[in-house]
Coordinates of C-alpha atoms in Angstrom, one line a residue:
Chain A
X926 CA 0.0 0.0 0.0
X927 CA 1.3 3.4 -0.9
X928 CA -1.0 5.9 0.7
X929 CA -4.6 6.7 0.0
X930 CA -6.0 6.7 -3.5
X931 CA -9.4 8.1 -2.4
X932 CA -9.7 10.4 0.7
X933 CA -13.2 11.4 1.8
X934 CA -13.5 14.0 4.5
X935 CA -16.8 14.9 6.3
X936 CA -18.7 14.3 3.0
X937 CA -22.4 15.3 3.5
X938 CA -25.3 15.4 1.1
X939 CA -28.7 16.7 2.0
X940 CA -31.7 16.8 -0.3
X941 CA -34.4 19.4 0.1
X942 CA -37.9 18.2 0.1
X943 CA -41.5 19.5 0.8
X944 CA -43.5 22.0 -1.1
X945 CA -41.1 24.9 -0.7
X946 CA -38.0 22.7 -0.4
X947 CA -37.5 24.1 3.1
X948 CA -37.0 20.7 4.8
X949 CA -33.8 18.7 4.3
X950 CA -33.1 15.0 4.4
X951 CA -29.5 13.8 4.8
X952 CA -28.6 11.1 2.3
X953 CA -25.0 11.0 3.6
X954 CA -23.8 12.3 7.0
X955 CA -20.2 13.3 7.5
X956 CA -18.6 10.5 5.7
X957 CA -14.9 10.1 6.5
X958 CA -13.1 7.3 4.7
X959 CA -9.9 6.3 2.9
X960 CA -9.3 3.8 0.2
X961 CA -5.7 2.8 0.0
X962 CA -3.7 2.5 -3.2
X963 CA -3.8 -0.9 -4.7
X964 CA -6.6 -2.3 -2.6
X965 CA -10.0 -3.7 -3.4
X966 CA -12.5 -1.8 -1.3
X967 CA -16.0 -2.9 -0.9
X968 CA -18.7 -0.4 0.0
X969 CA -21.6 -2.3 1.4
X970 CA -25.0 -1.3 2.6
X971 CA -28.7 -1.9 2.0
X972 CA -30.6 0.0 -0.7
X973 CA -30.8 3.7 0.1
X974 CA -27.9 3.5 2.5
X975 CA -25.9 6.2 0.7
X976 CA -23.5 4.0 -1.4
X977 CA -24.5 5.4 -4.8
X978 CA -24.7 8.9 -3.3
X979 CA -21.1 8.7 -2.2
X980 CA -20.0 7.4 -5.6
X981 CA -22.0 10.1 -7.5
X982 CA -20.3 12.7 -5.3
X983 CA -16.9 11.3 -6.1
X984 CA -17.8 11.4 -9.8
X985 CA -19.1 15.1 -9.4
X986 CA -22.5 14.0 -10.8
X987 CA -24.0 15.6 -7.6
X988 CA -22.4 18.2 -5.4
X989 CA -21.9 17.9 -1.6
X990 CA -23.7 20.0 1.0
X991 CA -20.4 19.9 3.0
X992 CA -17.1 18.1 3.1
X993 CA -14.6 17.3 0.4
X994 CA -12.9 14.4 -1.4
X995 CA -9.7 13.8 -3.2
X996 CA -8.7 11.1 -5.6
X997 CA -5.0 10.4 -6.2
X998 CA -4.3 13.5 -4.2
X999 CA -6.3 15.8 -6.4
X1000 CA -9.7 17.4 -5.6
X1001 CA -12.6 15.7 -7.4
X1002 CA -13.3 19.0 -9.2
X1003 CA -10.1 18.6 -11.2
X1004 CA -11.4 17.4 -14.6
X1005 CA -8.0 16.3 -15.8
X1006 CA -7.7 13.9 -12.8
X1007 CA -10.6 12.0 -14.4
X1008 CA -8.2 10.6 -17.0
X1009 CA -7.0 8.3 -14.2
X1010 CA -10.5 7.1 -13.1
X1011 CA -12.8 4.5 -14.5
X1012 CA -16.4 4.6 -13.5
X1013 CA -19.3 2.1 -14.0
X1014 CA -22.7 3.7 -13.1
X1015 CA -25.4 1.6 -11.4
X1016 CA -27.7 0.0 -13.9
X1017 CA -25.8 1.6 -16.8
X1018 CA -27.6 2.8 -19.9
X1019 CA -25.7 3.9 -22.9
X1020 CA -26.5 5.4 -26.2
X1021 CA -28.7 2.7 -27.7
X1022 CA -28.2 3.8 -31.3
X1023 CA -24.5 3.0 -31.0
X1024 CA -22.8 -0.4 -31.3
X1025 CA -20.6 -1.5 -28.4
X1026 CA -17.5 -0.8 -30.5
X1027 CA -18.8 2.7 -31.5
X1028 CA -19.6 3.5 -27.8
X1029 CA -16.2 2.4 -26.6
X1030 CA -14.5 4.4 -29.4
X1031 CA -16.6 7.4 -28.5
X1032 CA -15.5 7.3 -24.8
X1033 CA -11.9 6.6 -25.8
X1034 CA -11.8 9.9 -27.8
X1035 CA -12.0 11.8 -24.5
X1036 CA -8.7 10.2 -23.5
X1037 CA -6.4 11.7 -26.1
X1038 CA -5.6 8.3 -27.6
X1039 CA -4.5 7.8 -31.2
X1040 CA -6.9 6.2 -33.7
X1041 CA -4.8 3.0 -33.8
X1042 CA -4.5 2.8 -30.0
X1043 CA -8.3 3.4 -29.7
X1044 CA -9.0 0.6 -32.2
X1045 CA -6.7 -1.8 -30.4
X1046 CA -8.0 -1.1 -26.9
X1047 CA -11.6 -1.3 -28.1
X1048 CA -11.0 -4.8 -29.6
X1049 CA -9.1 -6.0 -26.4
X1050 CA -11.8 -4.7 -24.1
X1051 CA -14.6 -6.3 -26.0
X1052 CA -12.8 -9.6 -25.9
X1053 CA -12.1 -9.2 -22.2
X1054 CA -15.8 -8.7 -21.3
X1055 CA -16.9 -11.4 -23.7
X1056 CA -18.6 -9.2 -26.3
X1057 CA -16.2 -9.6 -29.2
X1058 CA -18.8 -11.4 -31.2
X1059 CA -21.6 -8.9 -30.5
X1060 CA -19.7 -5.7 -31.1
X1061 CA -21.6 -4.8 -34.3
X1062 CA -25.0 -5.0 -32.6
X1063 CA -26.7 -1.8 -31.5
X1064 CA -26.9 -1.4 -27.7
X1065 CA -30.7 -1.2 -27.8
X1066 CA -30.6 -4.9 -28.5
X1067 CA -28.4 -5.8 -25.6
X1068 CA -29.6 -7.6 -22.5
X1069 CA -29.1 -6.1 -19.0
X1070 CA -26.1 -8.3 -18.4
X1071 CA -24.5 -7.3 -21.7
X1072 CA -25.0 -3.7 -20.9
X1073 CA -23.3 -4.3 -17.6
X1074 CA -20.3 -5.8 -19.4
X1075 CA -20.0 -3.0 -21.9
X1076 CA -20.2 -0.6 -19.0
X1077 CA -17.3 -2.4 -17.3
X1078 CA -15.4 -2.2 -20.6
X1079 CA -15.8 1.6 -20.9
X1080 CA -14.7 1.9 -17.2
X1081 CA -11.4 0.2 -17.7
X1082 CA -10.8 1.0 -21.4
X1083 CA -8.2 3.8 -20.8
X1084 CA -6.2 1.8 -18.2
X1085 CA -7.2 4.0 -15.2
X1086 CA -5.4 3.9 -11.8
X1087 CA -8.6 4.0 -9.8
X1088 CA -11.7 2.1 -10.8
X1089 CA -15.0 2.9 -9.1
X1090 CA -17.9 0.5 -9.8
X1091 CA -21.4 1.0 -8.6
X1092 CA -23.1 -2.4 -8.1
X1093 CA -21.0 -4.1 -10.8
X1094 CA -22.6 -7.6 -10.2
X1095 CA -26.1 -6.2 -10.6
X1096 CA -28.1 -7.9 -13.3
X1097 CA -25.5 -10.6 -14.0
X1098 CA -26.0 -14.3 -14.1
X1099 CA -23.6 -16.5 -12.0
X1100 CA -21.2 -16.8 -14.9
X1101 CA -21.2 -13.1 -15.5
X1102 CA -20.6 -12.4 -11.8
X1103 CA -17.6 -14.7 -11.9
X1104 CA -16.2 -12.9 -14.9
X1105 CA -16.6 -9.6 -13.2
X1106 CA -14.9 -11.0 -10.1
X1107 CA -12.1 -12.2 -12.3
X1108 CA -11.7 -8.7 -13.9
X1109 CA -11.6 -7.1 -10.4
X1110 CA -9.0 -9.5 -9.3
X1111 CA -7.0 -8.9 -12.5
X1112 CA -7.2 -5.1 -11.9
X1113 CA -5.8 -5.7 -8.4
X1114 CA -3.0 -7.8 -9.7
X1115 CA -2.2 -4.9 -12.1
X1116 CA -1.9 -2.6 -9.1
X1117 CA -5.1 -0.7 -9.6
X1118 CA -7.3 0.6 -6.8
X1119 CA -10.8 -0.7 -7.0
X1120 CA -13.7 0.6 -5.0
X1121 CA -17.1 -1.1 -5.6
X1122 CA -20.5 -0.9 -4.0
X1123 CA -22.6 -3.9 -3.5
X1124 CA -25.2 -5.5 -1.3
X1125 CA -24.1 -9.0 -2.2
X1126 CA -22.0 -9.7 0.9
X1127 CA -20.4 -12.9 -0.4
X1128 CA -18.8 -10.9 -3.3
X1129 CA -17.4 -8.4 -0.8
X1130 CA -16.0 -11.2 1.4
X1131 CA -14.5 -12.9 -1.5
X1132 CA -12.9 -9.9 -3.2
X1133 CA -12.2 -7.2 -0.8
X1134 CA -9.1 -6.3 1.2
X1135 CA -11.3 -4.0 3.2
X1136 CA -15.0 -3.1 3.4
X1137 CA -16.9 -0.1 4.6
X1138 CA -20.4 -0.7 5.9
X1139 CA -22.8 2.2 5.4
X1140 CA -26.3 2.2 6.8
X1141 CA -28.7 5.2 6.9
X1142 CA -26.1 7.5 5.4
X1143 CA -23.6 6.9 8.1
X1144 CA -20.4 4.8 8.0
X1145 CA -20.7 2.1 10.6
X1146 CA -17.4 0.3 10.2
X1147 CA -14.4 -0.1 8.0
X1148 CA -11.9 -2.9 8.0
X1149 CA -11.0 -6.3 6.6
X1150 CA -14.1 -8.5 6.3
X1151 CA -12.7 -10.8 9.0
X1152 CA -11.9 -8.1 11.5
X1153 CA -15.2 -6.2 11.2
X1154 CA -17.2 -9.0 12.7
X1155 CA -17.0 -10.5 16.1
X1156 CA -14.7 -13.4 15.6
X1157 CA -15.3 -14.9 19.0
X1158 CA -17.0 -18.3 18.7
X1159 CA -20.7 -18.1 19.0
X1160 CA -21.0 -21.8 19.9
X1161 CA -20.6 -25.2 18.1
X1162 CA -22.6 -26.9 15.4
X1163 CA -23.0 -30.6 15.3
X1164 CA -24.1 -32.3 12.1
X1165 CA -25.4 -35.8 12.5
X1166 CA -27.6 -38.6 11.0
X1167 CA -30.1 -40.6 13.0
X1168 CA -30.8 -44.3 12.3
X1169 CA -34.3 -45.2 13.5
X1170 CA -36.5 -43.4 16.0
X1171 CA -35.2 -41.8 19.2
X1172 CA -36.7 -39.7 21.9
X1173 CA -33.4 -38.1 23.1
X1174 CA -34.3 -34.6 24.6
X1175 CA -31.6 -32.9 22.4
X1176 CA -33.4 -33.9 19.2
X1177 CA -36.2 -31.4 19.8
X1178 CA -33.6 -28.6 19.6
X1179 CA -32.1 -29.9 16.3
X1180 CA -33.0 -28.7 12.8
X1181 CA -33.6 -31.3 10.3
X1182 CA -32.4 -30.9 6.6
X1183 CA -33.1 -34.0 4.6
X1184 CA -31.6 -36.9 6.3
X1185 CA -29.3 -34.8 8.4
X1186 CA -29.8 -32.9 11.7
X1187 CA -28.0 -29.7 12.8
X1188 CA -27.7 -29.0 16.5
X1189 CA -26.3 -25.7 17.9
X1190 CA -24.8 -26.0 21.4
X1191 CA -22.6 -23.9 23.7
X1192 CA -18.9 -24.8 23.6
X1193 CA -18.9 -26.1 27.1
X1194 CA -21.8 -28.4 26.4
X1195 CA -20.3 -29.9 23.3
X1196 CA -19.0 -33.2 24.7
X1197 CA -22.1 -34.0 26.8
X1198 CA -24.2 -33.3 23.7
X1199 CA -22.1 -35.6 21.5
X1200 CA -22.4 -38.4 24.1
X1201 CA -26.1 -38.0 24.4
X1202 CA -26.5 -38.1 20.6
X1203 CA -24.3 -41.2 20.3
X1204 CA -26.3 -42.8 23.0
X1205 CA -29.5 -42.1 21.0
X1206 CA -27.9 -43.9 18.0
X1207 CA -26.9 -40.8 16.0
X1208 CA -23.9 -40.9 13.6
X1209 CA -21.9 -37.6 14.0
X1210 CA -20.9 -36.3 10.6
X1211 CA -19.1 -33.1 11.6
X1212 CA -18.5 -30.6 14.4
X1213 CA -17.7 -27.0 13.6
X1214 CA -17.3 -23.7 15.3
X1215 CA -19.9 -21.0 14.7
X1216 CA -18.6 -17.5 14.0
X1217 CA -20.5 -14.3 13.1
X1218 CA -20.4 -13.6 9.4
X1219 CA -20.2 -10.3 7.6
X1220 CA -23.8 -10.9 6.8
X1221 CA -24.8 -11.1 10.4
X1222 CA -22.8 -8.0 11.3
X1223 CA -24.5 -6.2 8.4
X1224 CA -28.0 -7.4 9.3
X1225 CA -27.6 -6.5 13.0
X1226 CA -26.6 -2.9 11.9
X1227 CA -29.6 -2.6 9.6
X1228 CA -32.0 -3.9 12.2
X1229 CA -30.6 -1.6 14.9
X1230 CA -30.9 1.3 12.5
X1231 CA -34.5 0.4 11.7
X1232 CA -35.3 0.1 15.4
X1233 CA -33.7 3.5 16.1
X1234 CA -35.7 5.1 13.2
X1235 CA -38.9 3.5 14.5
X1236 CA -38.2 4.8 18.0
X1237 CA -37.6 8.3 16.7
X1238 CA -40.8 8.2 14.8
X1239 CA -42.8 7.0 17.9
X1240 CA -41.2 9.7 20.1
X1241 CA -41.9 12.3 17.4
X1242 CA -45.6 11.3 17.4
Chain B
X490 CA -13.0 22.5 -27.5
X491 CA -11.8 19.2 -29.0
X492 CA -13.9 17.4 -26.5
X493 CA -17.0 19.5 -27.4
X494 CA -16.3 18.5 -31.0
X495 CA -16.4 14.8 -30.0
X496 CA -19.7 15.3 -28.3
X497 CA -21.0 17.4 -31.3
X498 CA -20.1 14.6 -33.8
X499 CA -21.9 12.0 -31.7
X500 CA -24.9 14.3 -31.4
X501 CA -24.9 14.6 -35.1
X502 CA -24.7 10.8 -35.5
X503 CA -27.6 10.4 -33.1
X504 CA -29.7 12.8 -35.1
X505 CA -28.8 11.1 -38.4
X506 CA -29.8 7.7 -37.0
X507 CA -33.0 9.2 -35.6
X508 CA -36.0 8.3 -37.8
X509 CA -37.9 11.4 -36.7
X510 CA -35.4 13.5 -38.6
X511 CA -35.9 11.5 -41.7
X512 CA -39.6 11.8 -41.5
X513 CA -39.3 15.6 -41.2
X514 CA -37.1 15.8 -44.3
X515 CA -39.7 13.7 -46.1
X516 CA -42.3 16.2 -44.9
X517 CA -40.2 19.1 -46.3
X518 CA -39.9 17.3 -49.7
X519 CA -43.7 16.9 -49.6
X520 CA -44.1 20.7 -49.1
X521 CA -41.8 21.3 -52.0
X522 CA -44.0 19.1 -54.2
X523 CA -47.0 21.1 -53.0
X524 CA -45.2 24.3 -53.9
X525 CA -44.7 23.0 -57.5
X526 CA -48.4 22.1 -57.7
X527 CA -49.4 25.6 -56.4
X528 CA -46.8 27.2 -58.6
X529 CA -48.3 25.7 -61.7
X530 CA -51.7 27.2 -61.0
X531 CA -50.4 30.6 -60.0
X532 CA -49.7 32.0 -63.4
X533 CA -47.0 34.7 -63.4
X534 CA -46.1 34.5 -59.7
X535 CA -44.7 31.0 -59.6
X536 CA -41.4 32.1 -58.0
X537 CA -43.1 34.1 -55.3
X538 CA -45.4 31.2 -54.3
X539 CA -42.7 28.6 -54.5
X540 CA -40.0 30.6 -52.6
X541 CA -42.6 31.6 -49.9
X542 CA -43.9 28.1 -49.4
X543 CA -40.4 26.5 -49.6
X544 CA -38.8 28.9 -47.1
X545 CA -41.9 28.6 -44.8
X546 CA -41.5 24.8 -44.9
X547 CA -37.8 25.0 -44.2
X548 CA -38.5 27.3 -41.3
X549 CA -41.3 25.3 -39.7
X550 CA -39.5 22.0 -40.0
X551 CA -36.3 23.6 -38.6
X552 CA -38.3 25.2 -35.7
X553 CA -39.9 21.9 -34.8
X554 CA -36.5 20.1 -34.8
X555 CA -34.9 22.9 -32.8
X556 CA -37.5 23.0 -30.1
X557 CA -38.2 19.3 -29.7
X558 CA -34.7 17.9 -30.2
X559 CA -33.1 20.9 -28.6
X560 CA -35.0 20.3 -25.4
X561 CA -34.2 16.6 -25.5
X562 CA -30.5 17.2 -26.0
X563 CA -29.8 17.4 -22.3
X564 CA -33.0 16.2 -20.7
X565 CA -32.9 12.8 -22.5
X566 CA -29.3 12.3 -21.4
X567 CA -30.3 13.0 -17.8
X568 CA -33.5 10.9 -17.9
X569 CA -31.7 7.9 -19.4
X570 CA -28.6 8.5 -17.3
X571 CA -26.3 8.2 -20.4
X572 CA -24.7 11.3 -19.1
X573 CA -23.2 9.6 -16.0
X574 CA -20.5 7.6 -17.8
X575 CA -19.7 10.6 -20.0
X576 CA -19.3 13.2 -17.2
X577 CA -17.0 10.8 -15.3
X578 CA -14.6 11.2 -18.3
X579 CA -12.3 14.3 -18.5
X580 CA -15.1 16.4 -19.9
X581 CA -16.3 19.7 -18.4
X582 CA -20.0 20.3 -18.3
X583 CA -19.9 23.4 -20.5
X584 CA -17.9 21.3 -23.1
X585 CA -20.7 18.8 -23.1
X586 CA -23.4 21.5 -23.5
X587 CA -21.4 23.2 -26.3
X588 CA -21.0 19.9 -28.0
X589 CA -24.7 19.2 -27.8
X590 CA -25.5 22.6 -29.2
X591 CA -22.9 22.3 -32.0
X592 CA -24.1 18.8 -32.9
X593 CA -27.7 19.9 -33.3
X594 CA -26.7 23.1 -35.2
X595 CA -24.6 20.9 -37.5
X596 CA -27.6 18.6 -38.0
X597 CA -29.8 21.6 -38.8
X598 CA -27.2 23.0 -41.2
X599 CA -27.1 19.7 -43.1
X600 CA -30.9 19.4 -43.0
X601 CA -31.5 23.0 -44.0
X602 CA -28.9 22.8 -46.8
X603 CA -30.6 19.7 -48.2
X604 CA -34.0 21.4 -48.1
X605 CA -32.5 24.6 -49.7
X606 CA -31.0 22.4 -52.5
X607 CA -34.4 20.9 -53.0
X608 CA -36.0 24.3 -53.2
X609 CA -33.4 25.5 -55.8
X610 CA -34.1 22.4 -57.8
X611 CA -37.8 23.1 -57.7
X612 CA -37.1 26.7 -58.8
X613 CA -35.0 25.4 -61.6
X614 CA -37.7 23.0 -62.6
X615 CA -40.3 25.7 -62.8
X616 CA -38.2 28.6 -64.2
X617 CA -36.0 26.4 -66.4
X618 CA -33.0 28.5 -65.3
X619 CA -31.6 30.1 -62.2
X620 CA -30.5 33.8 -62.1
X621 CA -27.9 35.5 -59.9
X622 CA -30.7 37.2 -58.0
X623 CA -32.0 33.8 -56.9
X624 CA -29.0 33.7 -54.5
X625 CA -31.1 35.7 -52.1
X626 CA -32.9 32.5 -51.4
X627 CA -29.7 31.2 -49.9
X628 CA -29.3 34.3 -47.7
X629 CA -32.9 33.7 -46.5
X630 CA -32.0 30.1 -45.7
X631 CA -28.9 31.3 -43.9
X632 CA -31.0 33.6 -41.7
X633 CA -33.4 30.7 -41.0
X634 CA -30.4 28.7 -39.8
X635 CA -29.2 31.6 -37.5
X636 CA -32.8 31.7 -36.1
X637 CA -32.7 28.0 -35.5
X638 CA -29.4 28.2 -33.7
X639 CA -30.9 30.8 -31.4
X640 CA -33.9 28.6 -30.7
X641 CA -31.6 25.6 -29.9
X642 CA -29.7 27.7 -27.5
X643 CA -32.9 28.8 -25.7
X644 CA -34.2 25.2 -25.6
X645 CA -30.9 24.0 -24.2
X646 CA -31.0 26.7 -21.5
X647 CA -34.6 25.9 -20.4
X648 CA -34.0 22.2 -20.4
X649 CA -31.1 22.7 -18.0
X650 CA -33.3 23.8 -15.1
X651 CA -36.9 22.6 -15.8
X652 CA -38.9 19.7 -17.1
X653 CA -38.9 18.9 -20.8
X654 CA -42.6 19.9 -21.2
X655 CA -42.1 23.3 -19.5
X656 CA -38.9 23.8 -21.5
X657 CA -40.8 23.2 -24.7
X658 CA -43.5 25.7 -23.6
X659 CA -41.0 28.3 -22.6
X660 CA -39.1 28.0 -25.8
X661 CA -42.1 28.1 -28.0
X662 CA -43.5 31.0 -26.0
X663 CA -40.3 33.0 -26.3
X664 CA -40.2 32.2 -30.0
X665 CA -43.7 33.6 -30.6
X666 CA -43.0 36.7 -28.4
X667 CA -39.7 37.1 -30.3
X668 CA -41.6 37.4 -33.6
X669 CA -43.4 40.5 -32.3
X670 CA -40.4 42.3 -30.7
X671 CA -40.6 45.1 -33.3
X672 CA -44.2 45.7 -32.4
X673 CA -43.2 46.1 -28.8
X674 CA -40.6 48.6 -29.8
X675 CA -43.1 50.5 -31.9
X676 CA -45.6 50.9 -29.1
X677 CA -46.6 54.6 -28.7
X678 CA -44.5 55.7 -25.6
X679 CA -46.7 58.9 -25.3
X680 CA -49.5 56.9 -23.8
X681 CA -47.3 55.1 -21.3
X682 CA -45.8 56.2 -18.0
X683 CA -42.1 56.9 -18.2
X684 CA -41.4 53.8 -16.1
X685 CA -43.5 51.6 -18.3
X686 CA -41.9 53.1 -21.4
X687 CA -38.5 52.4 -20.0
X688 CA -39.5 48.8 -19.1
X689 CA -40.9 48.2 -22.5
X690 CA -37.8 49.5 -24.2
X691 CA -35.6 47.4 -21.9
X692 CA -37.7 44.3 -22.5
X693 CA -37.7 44.7 -26.3
X694 CA -33.9 44.7 -26.3
X695 CA -33.7 41.7 -23.9
X696 CA -36.0 39.5 -25.8
X697 CA -34.7 37.7 -28.9
X698 CA -35.8 39.4 -32.1
X699 CA -36.7 36.6 -34.4
X700 CA -38.3 39.0 -36.9
X701 CA -34.8 40.3 -37.8
X702 CA -34.2 37.0 -39.5
X703 CA -37.3 37.1 -41.7
X704 CA -36.4 38.2 -45.2
X705 CA -38.9 35.8 -46.9
X706 CA -40.7 38.6 -48.7
X707 CA -37.5 40.0 -50.1
X708 CA -36.5 36.5 -51.3
X709 CA -39.9 35.8 -52.8
X710 CA -39.6 38.9 -54.9
X711 CA -35.9 38.4 -55.8
X712 CA -34.8 41.6 -54.0
X713 CA -31.2 41.6 -52.8
X714 CA -30.5 41.6 -49.0
X715 CA -28.1 44.3 -47.9
X716 CA -24.6 43.0 -46.8
X717 CA -24.9 45.1 -43.6
X718 CA -28.0 43.2 -42.6
X719 CA -26.2 39.9 -43.2
X720 CA -23.4 41.1 -40.9
X721 CA -25.7 42.5 -38.3
X722 CA -27.9 39.3 -38.1
X723 CA -24.8 37.1 -37.9
X724 CA -23.3 39.2 -35.1
X725 CA -26.7 39.3 -33.3
X726 CA -27.1 35.5 -33.4
X727 CA -23.5 34.8 -32.3
X728 CA -23.7 37.3 -29.4
X729 CA -27.2 36.2 -28.3
X730 CA -26.3 32.5 -28.5
X731 CA -23.1 33.1 -26.5
X732 CA -25.0 34.8 -23.8
X733 CA -27.7 32.1 -23.6
X734 CA -25.2 29.2 -23.8
X735 CA -23.1 30.9 -21.0
X736 CA -26.2 31.1 -18.8
X737 CA -27.0 27.5 -19.6
X738 CA -23.5 26.4 -18.7
X739 CA -23.7 28.3 -15.4
X740 CA -27.0 26.6 -14.5
X741 CA -25.9 23.2 -15.7
X742 CA -22.6 23.3 -13.9
X743 CA -24.4 23.5 -10.6
X744 CA -27.1 21.0 -11.3
X745 CA -27.3 17.8 -9.3
X746 CA -28.1 14.9 -11.5
X747 CA -30.8 12.6 -10.1

């Protein structure tokens, strides 16, 4: 890591609402965050949490109410700095009268590339995202997944140092998601900084060096996926099969899935539980430690946020 | 400016691939055919009728394209969010606006030139020859193009801060008012209070004067247009467009995209 690629300081975005636009609702509240150079950073949160707002602020599509941000040490208002950034919007929609090759060539023209270089890059990118056989078809005939791929191609076409992707897995089938994951990992291998937003937590756990969790416009935690959650054991899980009927008391606490049963017990009760199950004729298949996952951490935050919002609403009434 | 040129060429490409544009050209050709028919039954005044009808058709088609496509230039990009990926590139918002303006004006220039060529061919068909004085038709077409550029600039400005429907209403409204600016200037000041007279005078200079660009009667009768008027109208359109586009750029550079 060589310092921060993206630095966000006290970034706040409020939207006016009401008949006279006198009331204000905060979509993002005092966001402070850094994305280190060369890392893959996942920005996770539920819908409406402020992920896209943050990314749009970084891309100067909307303007902050307060705060500032820098990318590669330069303020985001610096247009020339955008040569070093690749951006994939959420649910991208491009000029549907263009073919994929034409669209990529159009965007490449803003990067001061020669005609030969543009042609070469466009061909390579189309191949990379698996659209080399569909490059002569107008984008209006593309599926959502194909649009997502062409969007990814335009984001990395000019070999940017920082790539910001808003929900890059959205609309993709499992194969497409794997291809996008591979591209993100390839970008990381090439030393690029990647920041992507998602609400698919398995993608974040699989790809990210660090994740930031945002809920209700506020950042709730930043760190490696493993360090964010409570890594203390939350008990033990016993997986077993049962031959014949049994009336062992523990069985009432087990969950049946097909021919197997899962039993969740405290760590200190593990051996007693195993003996009791074996006595009842059970065949133990596995014993594993239960840890909190990123998903549980995330869901706990969302639920706490909802409970807090409901409490405020009740006290307001 | 190079980036604005890239946007302009893409806007031109979009318009060329737009079927609405083709249908309007078809409509213009239909008008020319009507002009021929009318010309044949208007003994002795064929040129007057053909030139008047032809120039009117060019103007009406051009105004329709300028208003409707002019308003859609920015609003469609915002609605469909095609603008997002573009503005993340090293492109300033004013460069984008200028490119959009330039692209539509280029489209109108090509379209208007094609229609003007059609009109000249119709004149040649009816008169069997073209004279030097017929060049006034080209001056009239040039003035129509200047007027259209001004309408596009206004449509672009309105679409930067309001809904497409309101932007169309504002542009059409201002165009109609702009056709009567001379009447506003000619109002008898003696019957007005000094404040009202000053306001009327100020307003008449602020509003775009579209009547300046109307030399249809001169063209229909083959009368030459003074060089000074060509220069004056060119300067007027350039300065007015610059002011309106600057205002549009100021508004758009502060606009939050949804």
